[in-house]
Amino acid sequence: MSRYTADRTTLPDPAAALKAACEAAAYDRWLTEQVQQALDDPRPSIPDAEVKAEFVLRRAALRERLAKQRGGSP
């Protein structure tokens, strides 16, 4: 929310400011909960290199499929 300036003809709406602050606080709580759930997840972590290798294969397969649909080469 913007503050009052000389070229502004109305005062800031305090209700809108309060609503924005409440929404920001609610989002912050939600995000904190999501991060904590991820940290507490008992499943084993997947190494970064393994994930990257998997997505290299997925991208290659997608490019190949798109090339076949277009009738061209990858």
Short mmCIF file of C-alpha atoms in Angstrom, two decimals:
data_model
loop_
_atom_site.label_atom_id
_atom_site.label_comp_id
_atom_site.label_asym_id
_atom_site.label_seq_id
_atom_site.Cartn_x
_atom_site.Cartn_y
_atom_site.Cartn_z
CA MET A 1 0.00 0.00 0.00
CA SER A 2 1.34 3.40 -0.91
CA ARG A 3 1.78 6.19 1.57
CA TYR A 4 0.28 9.64 1.24
CA THR A 5 2.00 11.88 -1.30
CA ALA A 6 1.37 15.45 -2.42
CA ASP A 7 -0.18 14.33 -5.71
CA ARG A 8 -2.50 11.83 -4.05
CA THR A 9 -6.03 13.16 -3.51
CA THR A 10 -7.20 10.64 -0.91
CA LEU A 11 -5.81 9.31 2.31
CA PRO A 12 -4.63 5.69 2.50
CA ASP A 13 -7.40 3.27 3.45
CA PRO A 14 -6.59 1.87 6.91
CA ALA A 15 -8.94 -1.09 6.35
CA ALA A 16 -7.05 -2.03 3.18
CA ALA A 17 -3.75 -1.72 5.03
CA LEU A 18 -5.01 -3.96 7.84
CA LYS A 19 -6.34 -6.50 5.34
CA ALA A 20 -3.01 -6.56 3.49
CA ALA A 21 -1.12 -7.00 6.77
CA CYS A 22 -3.40 -9.86 7.84
CA GLU A 23 -3.04 -11.56 4.45
CA ALA A 24 0.74 -11.21 4.63
CA ALA A 25 0.80 -12.68 8.14
CA ALA A 26 -1.44 -15.57 7.07
CA TYR A 27 0.81 -16.29 4.08
CA ASP A 28 3.88 -16.16 6.32
CA ARG A 29 2.32 -18.69 8.71
CA TRP A 30 1.34 -20.96 5.80
CA LEU A 31 4.82 -20.79 4.27
CA THR A 32 6.49 -21.48 7.62
CA GLU A 33 4.26 -24.55 8.08
CA GLN A 34 5.07 -25.80 4.58
CA VAL A 35 8.81 -25.45 5.15
CA GLN A 36 8.59 -27.19 8.52
CA GLN A 37 6.59 -30.06 7.00
CA ALA A 38 9.26 -30.46 4.32
CA LEU A 39 12.01 -30.46 6.93
CA ASP A 40 10.14 -33.00 9.07
CA ASP A 41 9.36 -35.31 6.11
CA PRO A 42 10.72 -38.77 7.01
CA ARG A 43 11.25 -39.81 3.40
CA PRO A 44 14.88 -39.96 2.31
CA SER A 45 16.28 -36.97 0.44
CA ILE A 46 17.10 -37.37 -3.23
CA PRO A 47 20.59 -36.20 -4.22
CA ASP A 48 20.68 -33.17 -6.52
CA ALA A 49 22.70 -34.99 -9.18
CA GLU A 50 20.12 -37.78 -9.32
CA VAL A 51 17.26 -35.32 -9.82
CA LYS A 52 19.17 -33.42 -12.50
CA ALA A 53 19.98 -36.65 -14.35
CA GLU A 54 16.32 -37.69 -14.25
CA PHE A 55 15.19 -34.39 -15.73
CA VAL A 56 17.85 -34.54 -18.46
CA LEU A 57 16.23 -37.81 -19.54
CA ARG A 58 12.71 -36.37 -19.28
CA ARG A 59 13.64 -33.31 -21.37
CA ALA A 60 15.28 -35.50 -24.00
CA ALA A 61 12.20 -37.73 -24.21
CA LEU A 62 9.92 -34.71 -24.49
CA ARG A 63 12.06 -33.15 -27.23
CA GLU A 64 12.01 -36.43 -29.13
CA ARG A 65 8.23 -36.73 -28.80
CA LEU A 66 7.72 -33.13 -29.96
CA ALA A 67 10.07 -33.64 -32.90
CA LYS A 68 8.06 -36.69 -33.99
CA GLN A 69 4.82 -34.72 -33.75
CA ARG A 70 6.29 -31.93 -35.88
CA GLY A 71 7.91 -34.34 -38.29
CA GLY A 72 11.38 -32.94 -37.72
CA SER A 73 14.55 -33.89 -35.93
CA PRO A 74 15.20 -33.19 -32.22
#
